[in-house]
PDB file of C-alpha atoms in Angstrom:
ATOM      1  CA  MET A 114      -5.343 -27.360   1.745  1.00 37.00           C
ATOM      2  CA  VAL A 115      -3.835 -24.673   3.953  1.00 39.00           C
ATOM      3  CA  SER A 116      -4.784 -21.138   3.019  1.00 46.00           C
ATOM      4  CA  PRO A 117      -1.929 -18.630   2.745  1.00 48.00           C
ATOM      5  CA  THR A 118      -1.143 -16.506   5.762  1.00 49.00           C
ATOM      6  CA  PRO A 119       0.754 -13.224   5.821  1.00 48.00           C
ATOM      7  CA  ALA A 120       3.942 -15.260   6.359  1.00 42.00           C
ATOM      8  CA  THR A 121       3.213 -17.595   3.421  1.00 45.00           C
ATOM      9  CA  ALA A 122       1.116 -15.375   1.126  1.00 62.00           C
ATOM     10  CA  PRO A 123       2.415 -15.015  -2.427  1.00 70.00           C
ATOM     11  CA  GLY A 124       5.052 -12.396  -3.094  1.00 68.00           C
ATOM     12  CA  GLY A 125       7.588 -13.105  -0.378  1.00 86.00           C
ATOM     13  CA  ARG A 126       9.689 -10.888   1.819  1.00 92.00           C
ATOM     14  CA  THR A 127      11.318  -8.919  -0.993  1.00 94.00           C
ATOM     15  CA  ALA A 128       7.948  -7.799  -2.329  1.00 94.00           C
ATOM     16  CA  ALA A 129       6.766  -6.908   1.172  1.00 94.00           C
ATOM     17  CA  ALA A 130       9.938  -4.927   1.859  1.00 96.00           C
ATOM     18  CA  LEU A 131       9.630  -2.986  -1.406  1.00 97.00           C
ATOM     19  CA  ARG A 132       5.946  -2.293  -0.747  1.00 96.00           C
ATOM     20  CA  PHE A 133       6.571  -1.182   2.848  1.00 97.00           C
ATOM     21  CA  THR A 134       9.461   1.076   1.852  1.00 98.00           C
ATOM     22  CA  THR A 135       7.317   2.722  -0.803  1.00 98.00           C
ATOM     23  CA  GLU A 136       4.491   3.128   1.728  1.00 97.00           C
ATOM     24  CA  LEU A 137       6.908   4.880   4.107  1.00 98.00           C
ATOM     25  CA  VAL A 138       7.893   7.234   1.304  1.00 98.00           C
ATOM     26  CA  ALA A 139       4.205   7.975   0.646  1.00 98.00           C
ATOM     27  CA  TRP A 140       3.611   8.698   4.333  1.00 97.00           C
ATOM     28  CA  VAL A 141       6.446  11.254   4.298  1.00 97.00           C
ATOM     29  CA  ALA A 142       6.269  12.709   0.782  1.00 98.00           C
ATOM     30  CA  THR A 143       2.504  13.233   0.569  1.00 98.00           C
ATOM     31  CA  PRO A 144       2.096  15.489   3.619  1.00 98.00           C
ATOM     32  CA  TRP A 145       5.356  17.191   2.675  1.00 97.00           C
ATOM     33  CA  ALA A 146       3.989  18.007  -0.780  1.00 97.00           C
ATOM     34  CA  LEU A 147       0.615  19.109   0.599  1.00 97.00           C
ATOM     35  CA  SER A 148       1.907  21.153   3.546  1.00 95.00           C
ATOM     36  CA  GLY A 149       2.532  24.190   1.350  1.00 93.00           C
ATOM     37  CA  HIS A 150      -1.131  24.213   0.346  1.00 94.00           C
ATOM     38  CA  SER A 151      -2.899  23.227   3.554  1.00 96.00           C
ATOM     39  CA  TRP A 152      -1.819  21.741   6.848  1.00 96.00           C
ATOM     40  CA  LEU A 153      -5.269  20.142   7.078  1.00 97.00           C
ATOM     41  CA  LEU A 154      -4.805  18.322   3.738  1.00 96.00           C
ATOM     42  CA  ALA A 155      -1.347  17.247   4.840  1.00 97.00           C
ATOM     43  CA  ALA A 156      -2.715  15.760   8.072  1.00 97.00           C
ATOM     44  CA  LEU A 157      -5.676  14.188   6.275  1.00 97.00           C
ATOM     45  CA  SER A 158      -3.334  12.538   3.776  1.00 97.00           C
ATOM     46  CA  VAL A 159      -1.546  10.731   6.608  1.00 96.00           C
ATOM     47  CA  VAL A 160      -4.856   9.570   8.071  1.00 96.00           C
ATOM     48  CA  VAL A 161      -5.972   8.247   4.673  1.00 97.00           C
ATOM     49  CA  LEU A 162      -2.670   6.612   3.718  1.00 97.00           C
ATOM     50  CA  ILE A 163      -2.190   4.887   7.063  1.00 97.00           C
ATOM     51  CA  GLY A 164      -5.778   4.526   8.256  1.00 96.00           C
ATOM     52  CA  LEU A 165      -7.498   2.973   5.259  1.00 96.00           C
ATOM     53  CA  PRO A 166      -5.126  -0.012   4.902  1.00 95.00           C
ATOM     54  CA  THR A 167      -5.212  -0.493   8.684  1.00 95.00           C
ATOM     55  CA  VAL A 168      -8.999  -0.693   8.824  1.00 96.00           C
ATOM     56  CA  PHE A 169      -9.772  -2.395   5.498  1.00 96.00           C
ATOM     57  CA  ALA A 170      -7.990  -5.644   4.631  1.00 94.00           C
ATOM     58  CA  THR A 171      -8.523  -8.916   2.822  1.00 92.00           C
ATOM     59  CA  PRO A 172      -8.896 -11.998   5.036  1.00 90.00           C
ATOM     60  CA  GLY A 173      -5.927 -14.304   4.539  1.00 88.00           C
ATOM     61  CA  ASP A 174      -3.668 -11.430   3.550  1.00 89.00           C
ATOM     62  CA  LYS A 175      -3.352  -9.946   7.041  1.00 86.00           C
ATOM     63  CA  ALA A 176      -3.263 -11.663  10.402  1.00 85.00           C
ATOM     64  CA  ARG A 177      -5.921  -9.358  11.876  1.00 90.00           C
ATOM     65  CA  VAL A 178      -8.697  -7.877   9.790  1.00 93.00           C
ATOM     66  CA  ILE A 179     -10.946  -5.151  11.183  1.00 95.00           C
ATOM     67  CA  VAL A 180     -13.203  -4.699   8.149  1.00 96.00           C
ATOM     68  CA  PRO A 181     -12.949  -7.466   5.546  1.00 95.00           C
ATOM     69  CA  VAL A 182     -12.876  -6.337   1.931  1.00 95.00           C
ATOM     70  CA  PRO A 183     -12.395  -8.112  -1.408  1.00 93.00           C
ATOM     71  CA  GLY A 184      -8.855  -8.535  -2.692  1.00 92.00           C
ATOM     72  CA  ALA A 185      -9.416  -5.903  -5.374  1.00 93.00           C
ATOM     73  CA  VAL A 186      -9.901  -3.288  -2.635  1.00 95.00           C
ATOM     74  CA  THR A 187      -6.577  -4.233  -1.045  1.00 95.00           C
ATOM     75  CA  VAL A 188      -4.912  -3.986  -4.466  1.00 95.00           C
ATOM     76  CA  ALA A 189      -6.473  -0.535  -4.967  1.00 97.00           C
ATOM     77  CA  LEU A 190      -5.202   0.611  -1.551  1.00 97.00           C
ATOM     78  CA  VAL A 191      -1.678  -0.544  -2.413  1.00 97.00           C
ATOM     79  CA  LEU A 192      -1.855   1.272  -5.754  1.00 97.00           C
ATOM     80  CA  LEU A 193      -3.053   4.399  -3.913  1.00 97.00           C
ATOM     81  CA  GLN A 194       0.027   4.233  -1.679  1.00 97.00           C
ATOM     82  CA  LEU A 195       2.400   3.649  -4.595  1.00 98.00           C
ATOM     83  CA  GLY A 196       0.818   6.423  -6.653  1.00 98.00           C
ATOM     84  CA  ALA A 197       0.942   8.842  -3.724  1.00 98.00           C
ATOM     85  CA  ALA A 198       4.633   8.081  -3.209  1.00 98.00           C
ATOM     86  CA  VAL A 199       5.491   8.735  -6.857  1.00 98.00           C
ATOM     87  CA  VAL A 200       3.343  11.825  -7.427  1.00 98.00           C
ATOM     88  CA  SER A 201       4.214  13.413  -4.094  1.00 98.00           C
ATOM     89  CA  SER A 202       7.932  12.780  -4.451  1.00 98.00           C
ATOM     90  CA  TRP A 203       7.920  14.550  -7.826  1.00 98.00           C
ATOM     91  CA  ALA A 204       6.019  17.464  -6.266  1.00 97.00           C
ATOM     92  CA  ALA A 205       8.105  17.759  -3.111  1.00 97.00           C
ATOM     93  CA  TRP A 206      11.645  16.579  -3.788  1.00 97.00           C
ATOM     94  CA  PRO A 207      14.497  17.048  -6.259  1.00 98.00           C
ATOM     95  CA  THR A 208      14.372  15.140  -9.549  1.00 98.00           C
ATOM     96  CA  PRO A 209      17.027  12.514  -8.662  1.00 98.00           C
ATOM     97  CA  VAL A 210      15.171  11.566  -5.469  1.00 98.00           C
ATOM     98  CA  ALA A 211      11.814  11.453  -7.254  1.00 98.00           C
ATOM     99  CA  ALA A 212      13.345   9.242  -9.947  1.00 98.00           C
ATOM    100  CA  LEU A 213      14.589   6.829  -7.274  1.00 98.00           C
ATOM    101  CA  VAL A 214      11.133   6.737  -5.696  1.00 98.00           C
ATOM    102  CA  SER A 215       9.603   6.034  -9.109  1.00 98.00           C
ATOM    103  CA  ALA A 216      12.032   3.151  -9.634  1.00 98.00           C
ATOM    104  CA  LEU A 217      11.246   1.818  -6.148  1.00 98.00           C
ATOM    105  CA  ALA A 218       7.505   1.924  -6.857  1.00 98.00           C
ATOM    106  CA  ALA A 219       7.992   0.197 -10.224  1.00 98.00           C
ATOM    107  CA  ALA A 220      10.018  -2.546  -8.535  1.00 98.00           C
ATOM    108  CA  ALA A 221       7.277  -2.939  -5.919  1.00 97.00           C
ATOM    109  CA  VAL A 222       4.622  -3.297  -8.624  1.00 97.00           C
ATOM    110  CA  VAL A 223       6.612  -6.011 -10.374  1.00 96.00           C
ATOM    111  CA  ALA A 224       7.478  -7.847  -7.143  1.00 96.00           C
ATOM    112  CA  GLU A 225       3.861  -7.697  -5.969  1.00 94.00           C
ATOM    113  CA  THR A 226       2.502  -9.471  -9.066  1.00 93.00           C
ATOM    114  CA  PRO A 227       1.984 -12.895  -7.380  1.00 92.00           C
ATOM    115  CA  ARG A 228       0.207 -11.292  -4.416  1.00 93.00           C
ATOM    116  CA  ARG A 229      -1.911  -9.109  -6.684  1.00 92.00           C
ATOM    117  CA  ARG A 230      -2.964 -12.147  -8.717  1.00 91.00           C
ATOM    118  CA  TRP A 231      -3.764 -14.060  -5.530  1.00 91.00           C
ATOM    119  CA  LEU A 232      -5.794 -11.147  -4.114  1.00 92.00           C
ATOM    120  CA  THR A 233      -7.847 -10.764  -7.273  1.00 90.00           C
ATOM    121  CA  GLY A 234      -8.354 -14.532  -7.692  1.00 85.00           C
ATOM    122  CA  ASN A 235     -11.794 -14.330  -6.076  1.00 51.00           C
ATOM    123  CA  GLY A 236     -13.835 -12.031  -3.853  1.00 47.00           C
ATOM    124  CA  PHE A 237     -11.834 -12.348  -0.642  1.00 52.00           C
ATOM    125  CA  GLY A 238      -8.692 -14.243  -1.599  1.00 49.00           C
ATOM    126  CA  PRO A 239      -8.322 -18.016  -1.754  1.00 48.00           C
ATOM    127  CA  GLY A 240      -9.245 -19.952   1.361  1.00 48.00           C
ATOM    128  CA  ALA A 241     -10.921 -17.053   3.135  1.00 47.00           C
ATOM    129  CA  ASP A 242     -13.878 -17.747   5.390  1.00 46.00           C
ATOM    130  CA  THR A 243     -15.572 -14.436   4.667  1.00 46.00           C
ATOM    131  CA  PRO A 244     -18.077 -14.544   1.793  1.00 43.00           C
TER     132      PRO A 244
END
């Protein structure tokens, strides 16, 4: 049995595109929303939103993993990104834009269901070598 790779992992390209687009929104909206309160919080939000998923990943879900973590951690990091996009867009942008971001995040959640189920199937995703 061949374990899924990022190219063949559940969810497909549409789910990945929706997730990535929502992540981009989070990377822009969160520091934008926080910049009025603290430039340090705004900068820290970018480090957290980009840095954590870069460093921590589930083997089999990404081609290169720096620090392997269980699938549930990857799911939590994705939910952090989606939540940041929605909350920050409502705080920083006009209502119609925030509503579009909310719809985008909802679509990403639905499209990501197969990947989320795969990631939470066991400790490190099916077929992973890491215990």
